[in-house]
Coordinates of C-alpha atoms in Angstrom, one line a residue:
Chain A
X1 CA 2.9 57.0 -16.8
X2 CA 0.6 54.0 -17.6
X3 CA 0.5 51.2 -15.1
X4 CA -1.7 49.0 -17.2
X5 CA -2.0 48.8 -21.0
X6 CA -4.3 46.5 -23.0
X7 CA -3.2 46.4 -26.6
X8 CA -5.5 44.9 -29.2
X9 CA -6.7 42.4 -26.7
X10 CA -9.2 39.7 -27.8
X11 CA -10.6 36.7 -26.0
X12 CA -12.4 34.1 -28.0
X13 CA -14.2 31.0 -26.5
X14 CA -14.9 28.7 -29.4
X15 CA -17.5 30.7 -31.5
X16 CA -18.0 33.4 -28.8
X17 CA -15.9 36.5 -29.0
X18 CA -15.9 37.7 -25.3
X19 CA -13.5 40.6 -26.0
X20 CA -12.6 42.1 -29.3
X21 CA -9.6 44.4 -30.0
X22 CA -9.6 46.2 -26.7
X23 CA -7.3 49.2 -26.5
X24 CA -7.1 50.6 -23.0
X25 CA -4.5 52.2 -20.8
X26 CA -4.8 52.9 -17.0
X27 CA -2.5 55.6 -15.6
X28 CA -0.7 55.2 -12.3
X29 CA -3.0 56.5 -9.6
X30 CA -6.1 56.5 -11.8
X31 CA -9.5 55.3 -10.7
X32 CA -11.3 53.7 -13.6
X33 CA -14.8 52.1 -13.8
X34 CA -15.8 49.4 -16.3
X35 CA -19.5 49.2 -16.9
X36 CA -21.7 47.3 -19.3
X37 CA -24.6 44.9 -19.5
X38 CA -24.3 41.2 -18.6
X39 CA -22.4 39.3 -21.2
X40 CA -20.6 42.5 -22.4
X41 CA -17.2 41.0 -21.4
X42 CA -16.6 42.8 -18.0
X43 CA -15.7 39.6 -16.1
X44 CA -13.4 38.4 -19.0
X45 CA -11.6 41.7 -18.9
X46 CA -11.3 41.5 -15.1
X47 CA -9.9 38.0 -15.4
X48 CA -7.3 39.1 -17.9
X49 CA -6.3 42.3 -16.0
X50 CA -6.3 40.2 -12.7
X51 CA -3.9 37.6 -14.3
X52 CA -6.5 34.8 -13.9
X53 CA -6.9 34.4 -17.7
X54 CA -4.8 35.0 -20.8
X55 CA -6.0 36.8 -23.9
X56 CA -6.3 34.9 -27.2
X57 CA -4.7 37.8 -29.1
X58 CA -3.0 41.0 -28.0
X59 CA -0.8 42.1 -25.2
X60 CA -1.4 43.1 -21.6
X61 CA 1.4 45.2 -20.1
X62 CA 1.4 45.6 -16.4
X63 CA 4.1 47.7 -14.8
X64 CA 6.1 47.6 -18.0
X65 CA 6.0 43.8 -18.3
X66 CA 4.0 41.9 -20.9
X67 CA 2.0 39.3 -19.0
X68 CA -0.1 38.0 -21.9
X69 CA 2.3 35.2 -22.7
X70 CA 3.2 34.2 -19.1
X71 CA 2.4 30.7 -17.7
X72 CA 0.1 30.1 -14.8
X73 CA 2.9 30.0 -12.3
X74 CA 4.2 33.4 -13.4
X75 CA 0.7 34.9 -13.5
X76 CA 0.2 33.7 -9.9
X77 CA 3.3 35.5 -8.9
X78 CA 2.3 38.7 -10.6
X79 CA -1.2 38.5 -9.1
X80 CA 0.3 37.9 -5.6
X81 CA 2.8 40.8 -5.8
X82 CA 1.0 43.5 -7.8
X83 CA -2.7 43.0 -7.6
X84 CA -5.3 43.4 -4.8
X85 CA -8.6 41.7 -5.5
X86 CA -12.0 42.8 -4.1
X87 CA -15.0 40.6 -4.9
X88 CA -18.7 41.3 -5.0
X89 CA -19.4 38.2 -2.9
X90 CA -16.5 39.1 -0.5
X91 CA -15.1 35.5 -0.6
X92 CA -13.7 35.4 2.8
X93 CA -12.4 32.0 4.1
X94 CA -15.2 31.0 6.4
X95 CA -13.2 29.2 9.0
X96 CA -10.7 32.0 9.5
X97 CA -11.4 35.2 11.5
X98 CA -11.3 38.6 9.9
X99 CA -7.7 39.1 11.1
X100 CA -6.7 35.6 9.9
X101 CA -8.3 36.3 6.5
X102 CA -6.1 39.4 6.1
X103 CA -3.1 37.4 7.3
X104 CA -3.8 34.7 4.8
X105 CA -3.0 37.2 2.0
X106 CA 0.2 38.0 3.8
X107 CA 1.0 34.3 4.2
X108 CA 0.6 33.6 0.4
X109 CA 2.6 36.8 -0.4
X110 CA 5.5 36.5 2.0
X111 CA 5.5 36.7 5.8
X112 CA 2.5 37.3 8.1
X113 CA 2.6 40.3 10.4
X114 CA -0.3 40.4 12.8
X115 CA 0.3 44.1 13.8
X116 CA 0.2 45.2 10.2
X117 CA -3.0 43.1 9.5
X118 CA -4.7 44.7 12.5
X119 CA -3.7 48.1 11.2
X120 CA -5.3 47.2 7.9
X121 CA -8.5 46.2 9.6
X122 CA -8.4 49.4 11.7
X123 CA -8.1 51.4 8.5
X124 CA -11.4 50.0 7.3
X125 CA -12.9 50.5 10.8
X126 CA -12.9 46.9 11.8
X127 CA -10.2 46.7 14.5
X128 CA -12.8 45.6 17.1
X129 CA -14.2 42.8 14.9
X130 CA -10.7 41.3 14.1
X131 CA -11.4 38.0 16.0
X132 CA -14.8 37.5 14.5
X133 CA -15.6 34.8 11.9
X134 CA -17.1 35.9 8.6
X135 CA -20.4 34.4 9.7
X136 CA -20.5 36.8 12.6
X137 CA -20.0 39.9 10.4
X138 CA -22.5 41.8 8.3
X139 CA -22.2 42.1 4.5
X140 CA -20.6 45.5 4.7
X141 CA -18.1 44.4 7.4
X142 CA -17.2 41.4 5.2
X143 CA -16.6 43.6 2.3
X144 CA -14.4 45.9 4.4
X145 CA -12.3 42.8 5.5
X146 CA -12.0 41.9 1.8
X147 CA -10.7 45.4 1.1
X148 CA -8.3 45.2 4.0
X149 CA -7.1 41.9 2.6
X150 CA -6.6 43.4 -0.8
X151 CA -4.6 46.3 0.6
X152 CA -2.3 44.3 3.0
X153 CA 0.4 43.6 0.5
X154 CA 0.5 47.2 -0.9
X155 CA -0.6 46.2 -4.5
X156 CA 0.1 48.4 -7.5
X157 CA -3.4 47.8 -8.8
X158 CA -6.6 47.3 -6.9
X159 CA -9.1 45.4 -8.9
X160 CA -12.7 45.4 -7.6
X161 CA -15.5 43.4 -9.0
X162 CA -18.9 44.9 -8.1
X163 CA -17.6 45.9 -4.7
X164 CA -20.9 47.5 -3.6
X165 CA -23.2 45.0 -5.5
X166 CA -24.3 43.2 -2.3
X167 CA -24.4 46.1 0.1
X168 CA -27.1 48.4 1.4
X169 CA -26.9 52.1 1.0
X170 CA -25.1 52.8 4.3
X171 CA -22.4 50.2 3.7
X172 CA -22.1 51.3 0.0
X173 CA -21.2 54.7 1.3
X174 CA -18.6 53.4 3.8
X175 CA -17.0 51.3 1.0
X176 CA -17.0 54.2 -1.4
X177 CA -15.4 56.4 1.2
X178 CA -12.6 53.9 1.6
X179 CA -12.1 53.8 -2.2
X180 CA -12.0 57.6 -2.3
X181 CA -9.4 57.6 0.5
X182 CA -7.3 55.0 -1.4
X183 CA -7.5 57.1 -4.6
X184 CA -6.5 60.2 -2.7
X185 CA -3.5 58.3 -1.4
X186 CA -2.5 57.5 -5.0
X187 CA -3.7 53.9 -5.4
X188 CA -4.6 52.8 -8.9
X189 CA -8.1 51.3 -8.9
X190 CA -10.1 49.5 -11.6
X191 CA -13.6 48.8 -10.6
X192 CA -16.2 46.8 -12.5
X193 CA -19.7 48.0 -11.6
X194 CA -23.3 48.2 -12.6
X195 CA -23.8 51.1 -10.1
X196 CA -23.8 54.6 -11.7
X197 CA -23.2 56.1 -8.3
X198 CA -19.9 54.2 -8.0
X199 CA -18.9 55.2 -11.6
X200 CA -19.7 58.8 -10.8
X201 CA -16.8 58.8 -8.3
X202 CA -14.2 57.4 -10.8
X203 CA -12.1 59.5 -13.2
X204 CA -13.1 57.5 -16.3
X205 CA -15.8 55.0 -17.1
X206 CA -15.3 52.4 -19.9
X207 CA -18.6 51.2 -21.3
X208 CA -18.4 47.7 -22.8
X209 CA -20.9 46.3 -25.2
X210 CA -20.6 42.9 -27.0
X211 CA -16.9 42.6 -26.0
X212 CA -16.0 46.0 -27.5
X213 CA -15.4 49.4 -25.9
X214 CA -18.5 51.3 -26.8
X215 CA -17.7 54.5 -25.0
X216 CA -15.3 56.1 -22.5
X217 CA -16.8 58.8 -20.2
X218 CA -14.4 61.1 -18.5
X219 CA -15.7 62.5 -15.3
X220 CA -14.8 66.2 -15.5
X221 CA -16.0 66.8 -12.0
X222 CA -13.4 64.4 -10.6
X223 CA -10.6 65.4 -13.0
X224 CA -11.2 69.1 -12.6
X225 CA -12.2 69.4 -16.2
X226 CA -9.0 67.8 -17.5
X227 CA -9.3 65.1 -20.0
X228 CA -7.2 62.0 -19.3
Chain B
X1 CA 4.3 34.8 13.6
X2 CA 6.3 32.2 11.7
X3 CA 5.1 30.9 8.4
X4 CA 4.5 27.3 9.6
X5 CA 2.7 28.6 12.7
X6 CA 0.1 30.2 10.4
X7 CA 0.1 27.1 8.2
X8 CA -0.9 25.0 11.3
X9 CA -3.4 27.7 12.3
X10 CA -5.1 27.4 8.9
X11 CA -5.2 23.6 9.0
X12 CA -6.5 23.3 12.6
X13 CA -9.0 26.1 11.9
X14 CA -10.2 24.3 8.8
X15 CA -10.6 21.1 10.8
X16 CA -12.1 22.4 14.0
X17 CA -14.2 25.2 12.7
X18 CA -15.7 23.0 10.0
X19 CA -16.6 20.2 12.5
X20 CA -19.6 18.7 10.7
X21 CA -17.7 18.4 7.4
X22 CA -14.5 17.1 8.9
X23 CA -16.4 14.7 11.2
X24 CA -17.5 12.7 8.1
X25 CA -13.9 12.4 6.9
X26 CA -12.7 11.6 10.4
X27 CA -15.4 8.9 10.7
X28 CA -14.3 7.4 7.4
X29 CA -10.6 7.2 8.5
X30 CA -11.4 6.1 12.0
X31 CA -13.7 3.3 10.8
X32 CA -11.1 2.0 8.4
X33 CA -8.4 2.2 11.0
X34 CA -10.6 0.4 13.5
X35 CA -11.4 -2.5 11.3
X36 CA -7.8 -2.6 10.1
X37 CA -6.3 -2.5 13.7
X38 CA -9.0 -5.0 14.9
X39 CA -8.2 -7.5 12.2
X40 CA -4.5 -7.1 12.6
X41 CA -4.8 -7.7 16.3
X42 CA -6.9 -10.8 15.6
X43 CA -4.5 -11.9 12.9
X44 CA -1.6 -11.9 15.3
X45 CA -3.6 -13.2 18.3
X46 CA -5.2 -16.2 16.4
X47 CA -2.1 -18.5 16.7
X48 CA -2.2 -18.0 20.5
X49 CA -6.0 -18.4 20.7
X50 CA -6.1 -21.4 18.4
X51 CA -3.1 -22.9 20.2
X52 CA -5.1 -22.8 23.5
X53 CA -8.2 -24.0 21.7
X54 CA -6.4 -27.0 20.2
X55 CA -5.1 -28.0 23.7
X56 CA -8.6 -29.3 24.4
X57 CA -8.0 -31.9 21.7
X58 CA -5.2 -33.5 23.6
X59 CA -1.4 -33.5 23.8
X60 CA 0.7 -32.2 20.9
X61 CA 4.0 -33.7 21.9
X62 CA 4.7 -37.4 22.7
X63 CA 8.0 -38.4 24.3
X64 CA 9.3 -41.9 23.6
X65 CA 12.6 -43.7 24.4
X66 CA 15.4 -43.2 22.0
X67 CA 18.0 -45.8 20.9
X68 CA 17.5 -49.5 21.6
X69 CA 15.8 -49.1 24.9
X70 CA 12.0 -49.4 25.0
X71 CA 11.7 -47.2 28.1
X72 CA 13.1 -44.0 29.6
X73 CA 13.4 -42.7 33.1
X74 CA 11.6 -40.0 35.0
X75 CA 14.9 -37.9 35.1
X76 CA 15.2 -38.1 31.3
X77 CA 11.7 -36.7 31.0
X78 CA 12.5 -33.9 33.4
X79 CA 15.6 -32.9 31.4
X80 CA 13.6 -33.0 28.2
X81 CA 10.8 -30.9 29.7
X82 CA 13.4 -28.2 30.7
X83 CA 13.7 -27.3 27.1
X84 CA 10.0 -26.5 26.8
X85 CA 8.6 -23.0 27.6
X86 CA 7.5 -23.5 31.2
X87 CA 4.7 -20.9 31.0
X88 CA 3.2 -22.5 28.0
X89 CA 3.1 -26.1 29.4
X90 CA -0.5 -27.2 29.9
X91 CA 0.3 -30.6 31.3
X92 CA 2.8 -33.5 31.1
X93 CA 1.4 -37.0 31.6
X94 CA 3.8 -40.0 31.9
X95 CA 2.5 -43.5 31.0
X96 CA 3.6 -47.1 31.8
X97 CA 1.8 -50.0 30.1
X98 CA 1.5 -53.6 31.0
X99 CA -0.6 -56.4 29.7
X100 CA -2.7 -57.9 32.5
X101 CA -5.7 -60.3 32.7
X102 CA -9.1 -59.9 34.2
X103 CA -11.2 -63.1 34.3
X104 CA -8.6 -64.7 32.0
X105 CA -9.2 -62.0 29.4
X106 CA -6.1 -59.9 28.4
X107 CA -6.3 -56.1 28.8
X108 CA -3.8 -53.2 28.9
X109 CA -3.2 -51.5 32.2
X110 CA -1.8 -48.0 32.2
X111 CA -0.1 -46.3 35.1
X112 CA -0.2 -42.6 34.9
X113 CA -0.2 -39.3 36.7
X114 CA -4.0 -39.0 36.9
X115 CA -4.0 -35.3 37.8
X116 CA -1.9 -34.5 34.7
X117 CA -4.0 -36.8 32.5
X118 CA -7.0 -34.5 33.2
X119 CA -4.9 -31.6 31.8
X120 CA -3.5 -33.3 28.7
X121 CA -6.8 -35.1 27.9
X122 CA -9.5 -32.7 28.8
X123 CA -11.8 -34.3 26.1
X124 CA -12.1 -37.6 28.1
X125 CA -15.7 -38.1 29.2
X126 CA -15.5 -39.6 32.7
X127 CA -18.6 -41.1 34.3
X128 CA -17.8 -41.2 38.1
X129 CA -14.9 -39.7 40.0
X130 CA -11.3 -39.7 39.0
X131 CA -9.3 -42.2 41.2
X132 CA -8.4 -40.4 44.5
X133 CA -7.1 -43.3 46.6
X134 CA -4.8 -46.3 46.3
X135 CA -6.6 -49.3 44.7
X136 CA -9.0 -47.2 42.6
X137 CA -8.9 -47.4 38.8
X138 CA -10.5 -45.6 35.8
X139 CA -11.6 -48.2 33.2
X140 CA -12.4 -47.6 29.5
X141 CA -16.0 -48.1 28.3
X142 CA -14.9 -51.1 26.2
X143 CA -13.4 -52.9 29.3
X144 CA -16.6 -52.0 31.3
X145 CA -18.8 -53.5 28.6
X146 CA -16.7 -56.7 28.2
X147 CA -16.5 -57.7 31.8
X148 CA -19.6 -55.9 32.9
X149 CA -18.1 -53.5 35.4
X150 CA -19.6 -50.3 36.6
X151 CA -18.6 -47.5 39.0
X152 CA -18.0 -49.1 42.5
X153 CA -17.4 -52.6 41.1
X154 CA -14.3 -54.5 42.4
X155 CA -12.2 -56.5 40.0
X156 CA -9.0 -58.6 40.3
X157 CA -6.0 -58.1 38.0
X158 CA -3.4 -60.8 37.5
X159 CA -0.1 -60.7 35.6
X160 CA 3.7 -61.1 35.7
X161 CA 5.8 -58.3 37.3
X162 CA 9.1 -56.8 36.3
X163 CA 10.8 -59.4 38.4
X164 CA 9.0 -62.2 36.5
X165 CA 7.0 -63.0 39.6
X166 CA 3.2 -63.3 39.2
X167 CA 1.0 -60.7 40.9
X168 CA -2.6 -60.3 41.8
X169 CA -4.3 -57.0 42.8
X170 CA -7.8 -55.9 43.5
X171 CA -9.1 -52.6 42.2
X172 CA -12.3 -50.6 42.6
X173 CA -13.8 -48.9 39.6
X174 CA -14.0 -45.2 40.4
X175 CA -15.2 -44.1 37.0
X176 CA -15.7 -45.3 33.4
X177 CA -14.0 -43.3 30.6
X178 CA -15.3 -42.6 27.1
X179 CA -12.9 -41.1 24.6
X180 CA -14.0 -42.4 21.3
X181 CA -10.5 -43.8 20.9
X182 CA -8.2 -46.7 21.9
X183 CA -8.2 -45.4 25.5
X184 CA -11.6 -47.1 26.0
X185 CA -9.7 -50.5 26.0
X186 CA -7.4 -49.4 28.9
X187 CA -7.5 -49.6 32.7
X188 CA -5.9 -46.5 34.1
X189 CA -4.4 -46.3 37.6
X190 CA -1.9 -44.2 39.5
X191 CA 1.8 -44.7 38.8
X192 CA 2.1 -45.7 42.5
X193 CA -0.5 -48.5 42.2
X194 CA 1.1 -49.5 38.9
X195 CA 4.6 -49.8 40.4
X196 CA 3.3 -51.6 43.5
X197 CA 1.5 -54.1 41.2
X198 CA 4.1 -54.6 38.4
X199 CA 7.4 -53.4 39.9
X200 CA 10.0 -51.3 38.0
X201 CA 10.9 -47.9 39.5
X202 CA 10.7 -44.6 37.6
X203 CA 10.7 -46.3 34.1
X204 CA 8.3 -44.9 31.7
X205 CA 7.0 -46.1 28.3
X206 CA 5.8 -42.8 26.9
X207 CA 4.8 -39.3 28.1
X208 CA 2.3 -37.0 26.6
X209 CA 2.8 -33.3 26.7
X210 CA 0.4 -30.4 25.9
X211 CA 2.1 -27.1 25.1
X212 CA 0.2 -24.0 24.2
X213 CA 2.3 -22.8 21.3
X214 CA 1.8 -22.3 17.5
X215 CA 2.6 -25.3 15.3
X216 CA 5.6 -23.4 13.9
X217 CA 7.1 -22.9 17.3
X218 CA 6.2 -26.5 18.3
X219 CA 8.5 -27.7 15.5
X220 CA 11.4 -25.5 16.8
X221 CA 10.8 -26.7 20.4
X222 CA 10.8 -30.4 19.4
X223 CA 14.0 -29.9 17.4
X224 CA 15.7 -28.3 20.4
X225 CA 14.6 -31.2 22.7
X226 CA 15.9 -33.8 20.3
X227 CA 19.2 -32.0 19.8
X228 CA 19.8 -31.7 23.5
X229 CA 18.0 -34.4 25.5
X230 CA 19.4 -37.9 25.9
X231 CA 17.6 -41.2 26.1
X232 CA 14.4 -39.6 25.0
X233 CA 12.9 -38.4 21.7
X234 CA 10.1 -35.9 21.3
X235 CA 7.6 -36.2 18.4
X236 CA 4.8 -34.0 17.4
X237 CA 1.3 -35.5 17.5
X238 CA 0.7 -34.8 13.8
X239 CA -3.0 -35.3 14.0
X240 CA -3.1 -32.3 16.3
X241 CA -0.3 -30.1 15.2
X242 CA -1.0 -30.5 11.5
X243 CA -4.7 -29.8 11.8
X244 CA -3.7 -26.8 13.9
X245 CA -1.3 -25.6 11.3
X246 CA -3.8 -26.1 8.5
X247 CA -6.6 -24.3 10.3
X248 CA -4.3 -21.5 11.3
X249 CA -3.0 -21.0 7.8
X250 CA -6.5 -20.9 6.4
X251 CA -7.8 -18.5 9.1
X252 CA -4.9 -16.2 8.7
X253 CA -5.2 -16.2 4.9
X254 CA -8.9 -15.3 5.3
X255 CA -8.2 -12.4 7.7
X256 CA -5.3 -11.3 5.4
X257 CA -7.8 -11.2 2.5
X258 CA -10.5 -9.4 4.5
X259 CA -7.8 -6.9 5.8
X260 CA -6.7 -6.2 2.2
X261 CA -10.3 -5.7 1.1
X262 CA -11.0 -3.4 4.1
X263 CA -7.8 -1.4 3.2
X264 CA -9.0 -0.8 -0.4
X265 CA -12.6 0.0 0.8
X266 CA -11.1 2.5 3.3
X267 CA -9.1 4.1 0.6
X268 CA -12.1 4.4 -1.7
X269 CA -14.2 5.8 1.2
X270 CA -11.6 8.3 2.3
X271 CA -10.9 9.3 -1.4
X272 CA -14.6 9.8 -2.1
X273 CA -15.1 11.8 1.1
X274 CA -12.0 14.0 0.3
X275 CA -13.2 14.4 -3.3
X276 CA -16.5 15.7 -2.0
X277 CA -14.6 18.0 0.4
X278 CA -12.5 19.3 -2.4
X279 CA -15.5 19.8 -4.7
X280 CA -17.2 21.7 -1.9
X281 CA -14.2 23.9 -1.4
X282 CA -13.5 24.7 -5.0
X283 CA -14.4 28.4 -4.5
X284 CA -12.1 28.5 -1.4
X285 CA -9.3 27.0 -3.4
X286 CA -9.9 29.4 -6.3
X287 CA -9.9 32.3 -3.8
X288 CA -6.6 31.1 -2.3
X289 CA -5.1 30.9 -5.8
X290 CA -6.5 34.3 -6.6
X291 CA -4.7 35.6 -3.5
X292 CA -1.5 34.1 -4.8
X293 CA -1.3 30.6 -3.3
X294 CA 0.8 28.3 -5.5
X295 CA -0.4 24.7 -6.3
X296 CA 2.2 23.4 -3.9
X297 CA 0.8 25.6 -1.1
X298 CA -2.8 24.3 -1.8
X299 CA -1.6 20.7 -1.9
X300 CA 0.4 21.2 1.3
X301 CA -2.7 22.6 3.1
X302 CA -4.8 19.6 2.0
X303 CA -2.1 17.1 2.9
X304 CA -1.7 18.8 6.3
X305 CA -5.4 18.3 6.9
X306 CA -5.1 14.7 5.8
X307 CA -2.2 14.1 8.2
X308 CA -4.3 15.5 11.0
X309 CA -7.2 13.3 10.0
X310 CA -4.9 10.3 9.8
X311 CA -3.5 10.9 13.3
X312 CA -6.8 11.5 15.0
X313 CA -8.6 8.9 12.9
X314 CA -5.8 6.4 13.5
X315 CA -5.8 7.0 17.2
X316 CA -9.6 6.6 17.4
X317 CA -9.4 3.6 15.1
X318 CA -6.6 1.9 17.2
X319 CA -8.7 2.1 20.3
X320 CA -11.9 1.1 18.6
X321 CA -10.0 -1.7 16.8
X322 CA -8.8 -3.1 20.1
X323 CA -12.4 -3.0 21.5
X324 CA -13.6 -4.8 18.3
X325 CA -10.8 -7.4 18.5
X326 CA -11.6 -7.9 22.2
X327 CA -15.3 -8.4 21.4
X328 CA -14.5 -10.9 18.6
X329 CA -12.1 -12.8 20.8
X330 CA -14.4 -13.0 23.8
X331 CA -17.4 -14.1 21.6
X332 CA -15.5 -16.6 19.4
X333 CA -12.7 -17.9 21.7
X334 CA -14.2 -17.0 25.1
X335 CA -10.8 -15.5 26.0
X336 CA -9.6 -11.9 26.1
X337 CA -6.7 -10.7 23.9
X338 CA -3.5 -9.0 24.9
X339 CA -3.2 -5.3 24.2
X340 CA -0.3 -4.6 21.8
X341 CA 0.9 -1.0 22.4
X342 CA 2.9 -1.1 19.2
X343 CA -0.3 -1.3 17.3
X344 CA -1.2 2.3 18.1
X345 CA 1.7 4.0 16.3
X346 CA 1.5 1.4 13.5
X347 CA -2.3 2.1 13.0
X348 CA -1.7 5.9 13.1
X349 CA 1.1 5.6 10.5
X350 CA -1.0 3.3 8.3
X351 CA -3.9 5.8 8.6
X352 CA -1.7 8.7 7.6
X353 CA -0.3 6.8 4.6
X354 CA -3.8 5.5 3.5
X355 CA -5.3 8.9 3.9
X356 CA -2.5 10.6 2.0
X357 CA -2.7 8.0 -0.7
X358 CA -6.4 8.3 -0.9
X359 CA -6.2 12.1 -1.1
X360 CA -3.6 12.1 -3.9
X361 CA -6.2 12.5 -6.7
X362 CA -8.5 15.0 -4.9
X363 CA -5.5 17.1 -3.9
X364 CA -4.2 17.1 -7.5
X365 CA -7.6 18.2 -8.7
X366 CA -7.7 20.8 -6.0
X367 CA -4.4 22.3 -7.2
X368 CA -5.9 22.5 -10.7
X369 CA -8.9 24.6 -9.7
X370 CA -9.0 27.8 -11.8
X371 CA -8.7 31.0 -9.7
X372 CA -11.2 32.7 -12.0
X373 CA -14.0 30.6 -10.3
X374 CA -14.2 33.3 -7.6
X375 CA -15.0 36.0 -10.2
X376 CA -17.5 33.9 -12.1
X377 CA -19.5 33.5 -8.9
X378 CA -19.9 29.7 -9.3

């Protein structure tokens, strides 16, 4: 069953066609990578899938609902309830501790639960750093807080923008291991990346060029030789 | 943890963990509140200060006999005075007048309470000592020049008493008085000496009174005296009370204007600071929106921070404003001002309102930040 479907999606900014006639579906529990050079439309696609932008043409169906015509308020609600965002630059609130950053996502979603937030941090190996401010954490630790925050509200779709882009090799491995574990548990993950090593771990890789899907690579190793 | 507890946690963390940024905003609010509170204190204290200041220009009420009689009694004066606010009375000086002759030249003798005269007429310039003993007199500069008298001179006074019998008394000049007014043609002596010389017990021609109240209140007091007292009429010394009123009106209008300008400047200052804060926190706002915060939630967070800034800035401003008003009062009026406790909650409330109003535009623009900014890496 498809969790996400992009049907003939285009995004046009004046003269610039950022995305052109994109046809893509992401199955429930699938791990998909989006790759492409700068200006290929990756960020635009992320914004549209993440309910932060609307397509000029086409339909975006998430969990059976067409979100392409929704207003900003409804998109906020969809984003809050169904999507977990992970950013390249971590984007933690600098005056809140690691624990409070995770709880902030709970606060905007519904009700904060400190115990649950601590468990989320423990899951990414940061229980002992819960009371630390982002400035007191390393890049890898900040990214793990960002992952814990994305997971706290049990999103249907985890959307990650270059999650290992600012990390060293050791932290990249830690983060990838977390993603692998999430995938094993059945999470649906869409990750935008430049890193072939990250893409190698996903089931499919969508290559974007000039706003169009140039190629879709299926990772037979991950899929056990089955085409998705 | 309840929702509002986390809301407060976010606001306080934003304020206290971003000290340097928030200090600028707090300083802007506190400065505005200080000037505002200081000016309001001065505005309300000016009538009292100026009232006291004007007392050095002489009496502001004069009592005269009412009806057909040309004099009134000491008891009438006491009853009339009972309608005045006792704590605000600076002095009450009764006067009796009689034409006398010195070396066949006519002059006006005035019997008075010399101690009270010093209080109601502090502007008199007296060369010598005020009369202390019986038979001593204070003569005006004009009298001294005409009959060539100086401190220590003895002169004889002749006239007709209340019983139509002639009298003759000798006085010693204890001092010469310069006032720049008609008083320089008078010979002042104690009431006791005056009565011994001219007769007539307890009858008074006029009484001057100096009361330290605003010109507005003076009018009310005079009205009350005239409605209740008998045999005596109170009148304002217009030269004093009207000048006082005019000066006060102009001064208060000036302070009102300055306060209004300060209010606008404070709002501009706070609004600019908050706009800078919002611009600086665009990415944070975008992130919060990306995490699912609604516009209302974002606005509520900023307004919460503004209320905190208003409370702390207002409190600091109220204290600093009092110190400012005190410094102004001591330097201008050489008197301290009274602390008005009510001004603290009023200043805090005004600071919250001003800060909230000033933040209206920045908060609106904060709510309009696009959540996609966090992905664009701006």
